[in-house]
Amino acid sequence: MTEPLTLYLPRDAAARSVGADVVAERLQAIAQQRGIPLTLVRTGSRGMMWLEPLVEIERGGVRHGFGPVDGGDVEALFDQEFADSHSLALGPVEALDWMQAQTRLLYRRCGVIDPLDLDAFEEAGGLAGLRAALAQTSAATIEAVTASGLRGRGGAGFPAGIKWKTAAEAPGAQKYICCNADEGDSGTFADRMLIEGDPGLLIEGMVIAGLAVGATQGLIYLRSEYPDAIATLRATISAWETRGWLGDDILGSGKSFRLTLRRGAGSYVCGEESAMLESLEGKRGEVRVKPPIPAISGLFGKPTIVNNVLTLASVPDILANGAAAYQALGNERSRGTQAFQLAGNINRGGLFEAPFGLSLRELIETHGGGTRSGRPIRAVQVGGPLGAYLPASMLDLPLEYEAFAAAGAMLGHGGIVVFDDTVDMARQAEFAMEFCAEESCGKCTPCRIGSVRGAETLAKVRRGEDVEANIALVEELCTLLTDGSLCAMGGLTPMPVMSALRHFREDFQSKPLQVDERVVD
Amino acid sequence: MPQADIETAKQVCARHDHRADALIEILHDVQSRHRCVSDDAARVIAHELNISRAEIQGVRSFYADFTTEPRDPNRLRLCRAEACQSVGADGLAAALDKAGIAHEAVYCLGNCALGPAALIGDRLIGRASVDVLAAAMTKAHSDD
């Protein structure tokens, strides 16, 4: 076959982490050897991580996939002309069970287009939301966001419309839109994937937010642990500016919005909105006392919207297709879709966008295929390092804000980390305290010092020293952390610890010590 | 501090319009050029931005990305957060110690379905093992 060939392969960091660039080199090399003019389109990831590197070819308008591909497979793929009979063939990608079971709104273009190809972005529906916003009043835009029921996707779940209205009505000429892209929770990569796969969606959402509240400046705070996302976002912002979609005359409207990318520097607590603002002001990421809330007094004391990546990325669709369509998904107060991230010891991990309400069991067992190790599931931590550890007996819990809160757990940013039966839950509790101690901004004594003492005390429990008394001490410390912390990091560190004690108490019981392990006082 | 380095630090500050709020971006640029933010560099930055050396020391010491002494940008950073723990990151760390391969902890690289994950420079590694990491470290340092 010497006809021109177009293939699609992710540039996404996760795909590259398991060899996508090696596959790209081989594809180029073999195509050249065989005299085949190859166009290799580097896309975002589809989010089916167990299939990466995933190579796609389009036939009759349908994308057929092959994966996971490694460098050594490329020759045979060319020999067999990328036929669906090849052993790595997956058939039509969007017909796969994992894809069919989702409602992909946010991730509609992820894995489909080259994120740096602005024409492809526009052809695939990009800018429809922004055009709608430019054609109506800012009040109408805020009304649409409010009516949709959109809640913040970072973890706090605060109604976006109320936040926007507050900022819009706050006095002051200079306002800011700040995107919190400091996705530090273990088990989460939804923001990273979206920024690498469809950054235009995020930028479009931020411009709409700017128009709605009267902010002409936007900043994106992106963690430095995501170098590929930083590079892709920088390139996209630059391309948008060149195209006139950002700057002083957006799409010829006369309206202005300028966007700046700012890197984090290795601090988990800077994912907390006020610590993030401090960091954006060039300072230590210390948590601020609230009130005043950022919507009234935020960056440099000006009215500021702080929203998570996915919250802002949800906005273009609401503007383009109307609030009612968004509101129709989900239930009660958990509207729209959530980007669940299936992670850890899981067979088929990745990004699963769905309305709230499906059960943990369906996600982990039906779609995720159970553990990667093949051993039984013992614990699942949902919501990041500050989320509760749930036992296998609670897997029927529906994934929605209210049900999780009632069960003493938290959905957070939608990360789901699966552990098999080799997990030592006393060690996990100890780690929760260690992590808090490591990342504490230092402002509050219960967090700064309490986490250190908590880690020390749990270490004693694990060594079998005065177990019951030390557990009681840890519980007391947890109450103090919950009551005495200014932010959710100190405030929620007790959640994983107490859930481990509640559901996995057996891991904390005294184990008989060997003679040489006994500690001499 | 060599005059060239003083000039570099001044240029970095100028590129950010001498804005004190851009301090973290400025420290990133200096760290990547000199592999650290030395006290000499901090003195220059303080002067250029009209802020105190104490404020710079406060920011430099708060964030894990900045060091006072030169640090290899291609050092091995192994994720030690929960999702990677669930697939054996702690055991991998112990195996690396045994193999004499130095590593540093990082908390989450956003590769949570392909763990254990590691970062060498800007290169993300998934499904890490001692062999995979040893090979990646060799490659990263031969490209230097």
XYZ file of C-alpha atoms in Angstrom:
665
model
C 0.000 0.000 0.000
C 1.696 3.183 -1.154
C -1.325 5.395 -0.779
C -1.011 8.129 1.828
C -1.759 6.806 5.262
C -3.003 8.703 8.310
C -2.558 7.157 11.725
C -3.450 8.482 15.165
C -1.285 7.947 18.249
C -1.447 9.788 21.585
C 1.142 12.312 22.664
C -0.395 12.087 26.141
C 2.187 11.605 28.926
C 0.645 8.314 30.076
C 0.878 6.855 26.578
C 4.450 8.113 26.264
C 5.253 6.595 29.645
C 4.661 3.126 28.195
C 6.376 3.674 24.870
C 4.219 5.760 22.517
C 7.243 7.687 21.223
C 9.087 4.456 20.406
C 6.010 3.342 18.450
C 5.930 6.719 16.673
C 9.574 6.349 15.603
C 8.957 2.847 14.298
C 5.812 3.910 12.429
C 7.731 6.730 10.705
C 10.720 4.500 9.976
C 8.765 1.598 8.492
C 6.489 3.891 6.476
C 9.533 5.565 5.012
C 11.185 2.217 4.214
C 8.072 1.127 2.347
C 7.579 4.436 0.562
C 4.277 5.121 2.306
C 3.521 8.833 2.864
C 2.533 8.765 6.508
C 0.727 11.485 8.437
C 0.996 10.680 12.106
C -1.490 12.691 14.143
C -0.531 12.942 17.805
C -3.726 13.172 19.837
C -4.691 13.154 23.492
C -5.436 9.804 25.132
C -8.817 8.050 24.962
C -8.218 7.302 28.636
C -8.142 3.499 28.284
C -4.744 3.267 29.896
C -4.358 -0.505 29.669
C -4.512 -0.217 25.860
C -1.792 2.414 25.536
C 0.035 2.917 23.266
C -3.172 2.878 21.204
C -2.805 3.315 17.452
C -5.862 4.252 15.395
C -6.697 4.303 11.700
C -9.808 5.812 10.135
C -11.946 3.751 7.757
C -15.222 5.093 6.386
C -15.291 7.804 9.007
C -14.853 5.306 11.858
C -11.716 4.998 13.943
C -10.395 1.459 14.373
C -7.903 0.803 17.166
C -4.881 -1.398 17.868
C -3.351 -1.733 21.275
C -1.335 -1.963 23.344
C 1.261 -1.582 20.585
C 4.985 -1.713 21.107
C 7.831 -0.979 18.690
C 8.203 -4.646 17.757
C 4.569 -4.891 16.587
C 4.788 -2.162 13.950
C 6.213 -4.247 11.091
C 3.400 -6.811 11.300
C 0.770 -4.068 11.496
C 2.015 -2.686 8.197
C 2.260 -6.230 6.718
C -1.388 -6.855 7.601
C -2.389 -3.350 6.474
C -3.878 -2.554 9.895
C -6.651 -5.105 9.332
C -9.225 -5.840 12.023
C -7.987 -9.439 11.923
C -4.646 -8.448 13.496
C -4.156 -9.857 16.990
C -3.970 -6.364 18.524
C -7.067 -5.123 16.676
C -9.812 -3.704 18.883
C -12.244 -2.811 16.121
C -14.117 0.499 16.204
C -12.761 2.318 19.250
C -15.960 4.116 20.204
C -17.908 0.843 20.114
C -15.764 -0.693 22.862
C -17.709 -1.457 26.065
C -15.590 0.937 28.123
C -16.418 3.789 25.740
C -20.064 2.898 25.128
C -20.854 2.803 28.836
C -19.741 6.419 29.259
C -21.385 9.766 28.571
C -18.423 11.612 27.135
C -19.022 15.338 27.129
C -15.813 16.734 28.573
C -13.682 14.094 26.861
C -15.550 14.060 23.556
C -12.520 15.277 21.585
C -9.843 13.667 23.734
C -7.951 11.093 21.736
C -9.761 12.181 18.581
C -7.992 15.378 17.547
C -4.511 16.823 17.710
C -4.872 19.309 20.579
C -2.639 21.811 18.786
C -4.770 21.766 15.599
C -7.141 24.675 16.105
C -9.036 23.962 12.863
C -9.788 20.424 14.013
C -10.896 21.829 17.383
C -13.313 24.234 15.733
C -14.640 21.644 13.282
C -15.355 19.321 16.176
C -17.541 21.886 17.934
C -14.961 24.123 19.593
C -15.911 27.790 20.205
C -19.668 27.111 19.958
C -20.020 27.953 23.655
C -17.875 31.063 23.421
C -19.817 32.327 20.402
C -23.054 31.833 22.367
C -21.607 33.757 25.325
C -20.462 36.633 23.094
C -23.990 36.886 21.682
C -25.711 37.323 25.052
C -25.387 39.345 28.240
C -23.090 38.271 31.065
C -26.184 37.947 33.268
C -27.661 35.437 30.819
C -24.426 33.412 30.917
C -24.393 33.337 34.706
C -28.078 32.337 34.679
C -27.301 29.414 32.351
C -24.453 28.173 34.550
C -26.666 28.472 37.638
C -29.621 26.706 36.014
C -27.397 23.845 34.884
C -26.647 22.899 38.483
C -22.918 22.733 37.762
C -20.944 22.090 40.963
C -17.231 22.527 41.353
C -15.324 19.473 40.219
C -12.174 20.045 42.285
C -13.568 18.342 45.333
C -15.592 20.880 47.308
C -18.612 20.700 44.984
C -19.636 24.334 45.425
C -22.308 25.594 42.954
C -20.428 27.391 40.189
C -23.268 29.784 39.352
C -23.353 31.204 42.886
C -19.593 31.766 42.830
C -19.767 33.519 39.467
C -22.692 35.717 40.509
C -20.833 36.777 43.667
C -17.759 37.800 41.693
C -19.806 39.535 39.006
C -21.586 41.639 41.628
C -18.472 42.419 43.670
C -17.255 45.970 43.250
C -14.016 46.588 41.391
C -12.744 47.054 37.863
C -10.073 44.378 37.845
C -11.196 40.797 38.336
C -9.506 37.467 37.702
C -10.334 33.950 36.582
C -7.943 31.436 38.158
C -7.965 27.842 37.033
C -6.802 25.400 39.679
C -4.830 22.806 37.730
C -2.805 21.671 40.736
C -4.197 18.144 40.532
C -2.133 16.668 43.339
C -4.460 13.901 44.566
C -3.082 10.424 44.045
C -5.428 8.490 41.804
C -6.351 11.517 39.719
C -5.304 12.439 36.194
C -8.522 13.796 34.680
C -7.233 17.372 34.575
C -3.896 16.300 33.131
C -5.568 14.227 30.418
C -7.906 17.039 29.440
C -5.144 19.632 29.335
C -3.052 17.319 27.163
C -5.937 16.168 24.970
C -8.290 19.133 24.566
C -6.793 22.231 26.203
C -8.986 24.401 23.965
C -12.043 23.285 25.936
C -10.527 24.623 29.156
C -9.415 27.883 27.565
C -12.852 28.376 26.010
C -14.450 27.868 29.445
C -12.118 30.421 31.021
C -12.865 33.067 28.405
C -16.606 32.530 28.938
C -16.056 32.905 32.688
C -14.154 36.133 32.057
C -16.989 37.522 29.971
C -19.553 36.481 32.572
C -17.955 38.141 35.597
C -16.108 40.974 33.871
C -12.587 39.607 34.284
C -10.051 40.423 31.560
C -7.249 38.298 33.008
C -6.971 34.594 33.542
C -4.294 32.481 35.151
C -3.844 28.724 35.100
C -1.915 27.256 38.035
C -0.534 23.981 36.707
C 1.581 21.672 38.844
C 5.210 21.256 37.843
C 4.946 17.458 38.107
C 3.101 17.619 34.738
C 5.843 18.767 32.288
C 4.055 17.473 29.169
C 0.829 19.239 30.110
C 2.799 22.452 30.681
C 4.338 22.225 27.205
C 1.011 21.474 25.494
C -0.855 24.245 27.288
C 1.873 26.814 26.560
C 1.756 25.930 22.865
C -2.058 26.077 22.782
C -2.265 29.478 24.490
C 0.271 30.801 22.024
C -1.684 29.398 19.068
C -4.945 30.919 20.369
C -3.274 34.308 20.716
C -1.957 34.139 17.159
C -5.431 33.184 15.934
C -7.077 36.088 17.783
C -9.090 33.855 20.087
C -7.279 35.337 23.086
C -6.071 38.895 23.495
C -7.669 42.302 23.139
C -10.243 41.576 20.437
C -11.588 38.061 20.874
C -13.163 36.769 17.656
C -13.529 40.395 16.598
C -15.871 41.156 19.520
C -13.839 43.983 20.984
C -13.773 42.052 24.255
C -10.508 41.315 26.007
C -9.130 38.275 27.845
C -5.468 37.459 28.448
C -4.302 34.128 29.781
C -1.104 33.340 31.684
C 0.242 29.925 32.617
C 1.921 29.678 36.000
C 3.710 26.584 37.219
C 3.419 25.141 40.696
C 6.618 24.108 42.446
C 5.991 20.839 44.236
C 3.541 21.712 46.981
C 0.348 19.663 47.489
C -1.322 22.281 49.677
C -1.213 24.762 46.781
C -4.186 22.859 45.416
C -6.173 24.548 48.192
C -7.604 27.687 46.581
C -6.257 30.308 48.983
C -2.790 28.710 49.189
C -2.862 28.679 45.385
C -3.620 32.420 45.362
C -0.703 33.057 47.704
C 1.497 31.060 45.365
C 0.243 33.082 42.373
C 1.255 36.188 44.293
C 4.811 34.831 44.532
C 4.651 33.764 48.160
C 4.754 30.646 50.328
C 1.580 28.620 49.790
C 0.001 29.392 53.139
C -3.735 29.006 53.558
C -5.727 32.197 54.084
C -8.467 32.741 56.618
C -11.887 32.894 54.953
C -13.947 35.140 54.880
C -13.224 37.061 52.784
C -13.906 34.514 50.042
C -11.884 34.784 46.814
C -14.962 35.785 44.799
C -14.940 39.028 46.772
C -11.273 39.373 47.675
C -8.943 36.936 45.945
C -5.841 37.451 43.815
C -4.199 40.720 44.893
C -7.358 41.347 46.922
C -9.504 41.560 43.763
C -12.689 39.582 43.010
C -11.448 36.227 41.746
C -13.108 33.078 40.455
C -11.130 29.998 41.434
C -12.450 26.934 39.630
C -11.091 23.489 38.861
C -10.139 22.533 35.285
C -13.206 20.322 34.786
C -15.610 22.898 36.179
C -14.415 25.471 33.631
C -14.317 22.812 30.893
C -18.001 22.004 31.582
C -19.075 25.532 30.736
C -18.806 25.627 26.894
C -21.252 22.740 26.545
C -23.751 24.401 28.900
C -23.611 27.556 26.792
C -23.730 25.733 23.454
C -26.444 23.179 24.241
C -28.356 24.886 27.009
C -28.523 24.418 30.773
C -31.465 21.988 30.652
C -29.501 19.316 28.769
C -26.748 19.373 31.411
C -29.217 19.399 34.275
C -30.992 16.357 32.874
C -27.963 14.187 33.622
C -27.347 12.819 37.098
C -29.819 13.231 39.929
C -30.976 15.516 42.735
C -28.077 17.765 43.535
C -25.425 15.793 41.636
C -25.979 17.064 38.100
C -24.054 16.562 34.912
C -21.202 14.154 34.404
C -18.215 13.341 36.554
C -14.864 12.178 35.213
C -14.126 9.151 37.373
C -10.531 7.990 37.343
C -9.966 4.309 37.947
C -6.476 3.826 39.335
C -4.093 1.751 41.393
C -4.230 -2.024 41.433
C -6.749 -2.290 38.591
C -6.849 -4.365 35.436
C -8.414 -1.798 33.164
C -7.720 1.622 34.592
C -8.347 5.006 33.092
C -10.841 7.803 32.560
C -14.551 7.026 32.797
C -16.937 9.942 32.290
C -20.477 9.233 33.419
C -23.435 10.815 35.188
C -23.355 10.467 38.952
C -25.106 7.418 40.381
C -23.350 4.319 39.088
C -21.974 2.052 41.808
C -18.329 1.590 42.770
C -18.748 -2.107 42.074
C -19.908 -1.537 38.512
C -16.977 0.744 37.829
C -14.290 -1.372 39.488
C -15.502 -4.873 38.601
C -17.551 -4.586 35.413
C -15.578 -1.883 33.638
C -12.271 -2.100 35.492
C -12.072 -5.884 35.495
C -11.055 -6.124 39.137
C -7.482 -5.996 40.410
C -4.395 -6.066 38.202
C -2.782 -8.560 40.573
C -5.758 -10.904 40.372
C -5.972 -10.945 44.158
C -9.191 -9.957 45.976
C -10.056 -6.275 46.394
C -9.567 -5.324 50.038
C -9.820 -1.538 50.146
C -10.721 1.336 47.844
C -9.719 4.929 48.552
C -12.000 7.403 46.807
C -11.360 11.138 46.647
C -7.582 11.255 46.920
C -5.271 11.075 49.959
C -7.869 12.828 52.108
C -10.624 10.382 51.172
C -11.924 7.453 53.196
C -10.741 3.896 52.663
C -13.805 1.754 51.928
C -13.929 -2.009 52.475
C -15.030 -4.418 49.743
C -18.376 -4.773 51.551
C -19.236 -1.171 50.658
C -18.700 -1.448 46.900
C -22.416 -1.055 46.173
C -22.281 2.583 47.222
C -23.493 4.825 44.363
C -20.940 7.366 43.174
C -22.667 10.618 44.104
C -21.983 13.407 46.600
C -24.851 12.749 49.027
C -24.511 8.951 49.272
C -20.791 9.222 49.900
C -21.195 11.913 52.541
C -23.808 9.790 54.307
C -21.333 6.879 54.356
C -18.626 9.031 55.935
C -16.694 9.190 52.675
C -16.024 11.727 49.966
C -16.083 11.804 46.152
C -13.593 14.645 45.860
C -12.092 14.961 42.368
C -13.326 11.476 41.405
C -10.139 9.459 41.875
C -10.663 5.789 42.782
C -7.619 3.834 44.001
C -7.992 0.073 44.321
C -5.923 -2.001 46.784
C -5.763 -5.784 46.930
C -5.485 -7.947 50.035
C -1.754 -7.365 50.444
C -2.480 -3.857 51.728
C -1.518 -3.061 55.329
C -4.133 -0.540 56.423
C -2.184 0.477 59.522
C 0.666 1.490 57.200
C -1.824 3.431 55.022
C -3.064 5.306 58.098
C 0.529 6.052 59.083
C 1.210 7.312 55.547
C -1.807 9.647 55.697
C -0.242 11.374 58.702
C 3.245 11.367 57.155
C 1.926 12.962 53.967
C 0.136 15.678 55.947
C 3.322 16.376 57.898
C 5.334 16.594 54.663
C 2.909 18.899 52.863
C 1.594 21.042 55.729
C 1.896 24.754 55.035
C 2.691 25.172 58.730
C 0.086 27.727 59.662
C -2.034 25.629 62.034
C -0.436 23.882 64.979
C -2.773 20.854 64.952
C -1.767 20.126 61.326
C 1.910 21.111 61.468
C 2.691 19.295 64.709
C -0.327 17.019 65.106
C 0.456 15.169 61.876
C 4.033 14.515 63.023
C 2.803 13.189 66.377
C 0.095 11.227 64.585
C 2.676 9.526 62.382
C 4.899 8.789 65.402
C 1.987 7.372 67.379
C 0.826 5.174 64.509
C 4.407 3.918 64.159
C 4.245 2.871 67.825
C 0.930 1.097 67.197
C 2.507 -0.746 64.257
C 5.380 -1.825 66.510
C 2.827 -3.190 68.978
C 3.523 -0.640 71.723
C 0.586 0.163 74.020
C -1.733 -0.355 71.096
C -5.128 0.506 72.630
C -3.869 3.601 74.428
C -2.064 4.839 71.338
C -5.078 4.262 69.113
C -7.152 6.311 71.546
C -4.521 9.044 71.303
C -4.655 8.970 67.501
C -8.437 9.303 67.628
C -8.138 12.303 69.940
C -5.548 13.826 67.628
C -7.899 13.293 64.698
C -10.685 15.188 66.466
C -8.271 18.051 67.087
C -7.150 18.082 63.446
C -10.762 18.100 62.255
C -11.798 20.923 64.581
C -8.644 23.008 64.565
C -7.554 23.158 60.925
C -8.066 26.146 58.676
C -8.155 24.072 55.501
C -9.239 20.692 54.219
C -5.769 19.206 54.283
C -5.439 19.185 58.062
C -9.206 18.996 58.370
C -9.633 15.843 56.296
C -6.403 13.951 57.078
C -8.437 12.203 59.805
C -10.758 10.760 57.140
C -8.394 8.090 55.771
C -7.024 7.432 59.266
C -10.397 7.000 60.988
C -11.813 4.969 58.092
C -8.844 2.604 58.347
C -9.460 2.220 62.078
C -13.199 1.742 61.594
C -13.149 -0.753 58.728
C -9.773 -2.489 59.111
C -9.181 -2.544 62.859
C -7.555 -5.970 62.664
C -4.495 -4.444 60.941
C -3.820 -2.312 64.022
C -3.941 -5.082 66.620
C -0.869 -6.072 68.565
C 1.266 -8.523 66.740
C 3.558 -10.708 68.866
C 7.048 -9.214 68.672
C 10.245 -11.120 68.036
C 12.763 -10.684 70.832
C 14.973 -8.427 68.756
C 12.027 -6.183 67.757
C 11.007 -5.218 71.253
C 11.719 -1.588 71.999
C 13.570 -0.849 75.226
C 12.238 2.291 76.941
C 28.984 34.650 41.625
C 30.321 34.776 38.035
C 29.265 37.936 36.207
C 27.565 35.845 33.500
C 25.350 34.212 36.119
C 24.488 37.592 37.622
C 23.464 38.745 34.155
C 21.359 35.613 33.665
C 19.500 36.183 36.910
C 18.888 39.830 35.967
C 17.633 38.814 32.513
C 15.249 36.296 34.031
C 13.808 39.009 36.273
C 13.525 41.397 33.332
C 11.722 38.771 31.257
C 9.075 38.700 33.968
C 8.841 42.503 34.050
C 10.375 42.558 37.536
C 7.037 41.464 38.995
C 7.325 40.135 42.524
C 4.273 37.914 41.948
C 6.238 36.087 39.231
C 8.844 34.977 41.798
C 8.067 31.278 41.449
C 8.444 31.437 37.653
C 11.719 33.322 38.144
C 13.026 30.730 40.603
C 12.064 27.940 38.166
C 14.056 29.604 35.378
C 17.091 30.145 37.616
C 16.880 26.588 39.029
C 16.796 25.092 35.547
C 19.782 27.154 34.346
C 22.017 26.794 37.394
C 20.555 23.604 38.879
C 19.870 25.574 42.065
C 18.895 28.963 43.418
C 22.071 29.966 45.231
C 22.261 32.619 47.917
C 24.096 34.811 45.413
C 21.276 34.406 42.894
C 18.738 35.138 45.623
C 20.585 38.362 46.434
C 20.410 39.487 42.792
C 16.714 38.590 42.500
C 15.887 40.411 45.731
C 17.545 43.521 44.368
C 15.864 43.291 40.957
C 12.379 42.694 42.381
C 12.793 45.027 45.354
C 11.854 42.389 47.895
C 13.841 41.062 50.843
C 16.255 38.118 50.798
C 14.200 36.691 53.674
C 11.120 36.587 51.470
C 13.072 34.788 48.776
C 14.489 32.341 51.321
C 10.935 31.775 52.548
C 9.683 30.878 49.085
C 12.778 28.881 48.095
C 12.570 26.740 51.228
C 8.801 26.188 51.002
C 8.671 24.596 47.551
C 10.273 21.217 46.853
C 11.378 22.241 43.328
C 14.029 24.696 44.540
C 17.396 23.950 46.104
C 20.269 25.987 47.460
C 22.835 23.439 46.221
C 23.040 22.091 42.654
C 20.732 19.123 42.066
C 20.695 16.854 39.009
C 17.600 17.674 36.927
C 17.773 14.098 35.614
C 17.693 12.492 39.062
C 15.205 9.663 39.547
C 11.946 10.694 41.202
C 9.765 7.764 42.187
C 6.091 8.293 42.981
C 5.342 7.199 46.544
C 1.665 8.172 46.653
C -1.309 5.860 47.208
C -2.063 4.633 43.666
C 1.569 3.694 43.096
C 1.765 2.183 46.598
C -1.095 -0.126 45.611
C 1.076 -1.593 42.844
C 4.259 -1.944 44.861
C 6.098 1.395 44.845
C 7.466 0.802 48.354
C 8.865 -2.581 47.334
C 10.331 -1.024 44.198
C 12.003 1.665 46.321
C 13.606 -1.027 48.470
C 14.751 -2.902 45.358
C 16.305 0.287 43.964
C 18.156 0.790 47.263
C 19.478 -2.747 47.000
C 20.570 -2.132 43.405
C 22.376 1.041 44.471
C 20.148 3.310 42.356
C 19.475 6.612 44.104
C 15.917 7.943 44.066
C 13.806 10.692 45.564
C 10.137 10.651 46.512
C 7.558 12.581 44.523
C 3.858 12.525 45.296
C 1.779 11.779 42.230
C 2.722 12.167 38.600
C -0.806 11.727 37.253
C -0.055 8.285 35.805
C -2.194 6.459 38.327
C -3.485 3.621 36.126
C 0.018 2.735 34.865
C 1.975 2.647 38.085
C 4.512 2.407 39.530
C 5.359 5.767 37.988
C 8.594 7.740 37.923
C 9.956 10.954 36.454
C 13.466 11.481 35.098
C 13.844 15.081 33.953
C 10.682 15.708 31.929
C 10.307 12.064 30.964
C 7.446 10.154 32.575
C 7.828 6.416 33.070
C 4.979 3.991 33.679
C 4.913 0.340 34.798
C 8.332 0.945 36.337
C 10.651 -1.817 37.496
C 14.309 -1.795 38.517
C 15.333 -2.779 34.965
C 13.127 -0.192 33.270
C 14.409 2.549 35.571
C 18.051 1.546 35.322
C 17.799 1.664 31.523
C 15.994 5.019 31.600
C 18.603 6.513 33.952
C 21.424 5.357 31.674
C 19.702 6.882 28.654
C 18.999 10.170 30.434
C 22.597 10.582 31.563
C 24.132 9.532 28.265
C 22.060 12.176 26.488
C 23.573 14.820 28.839
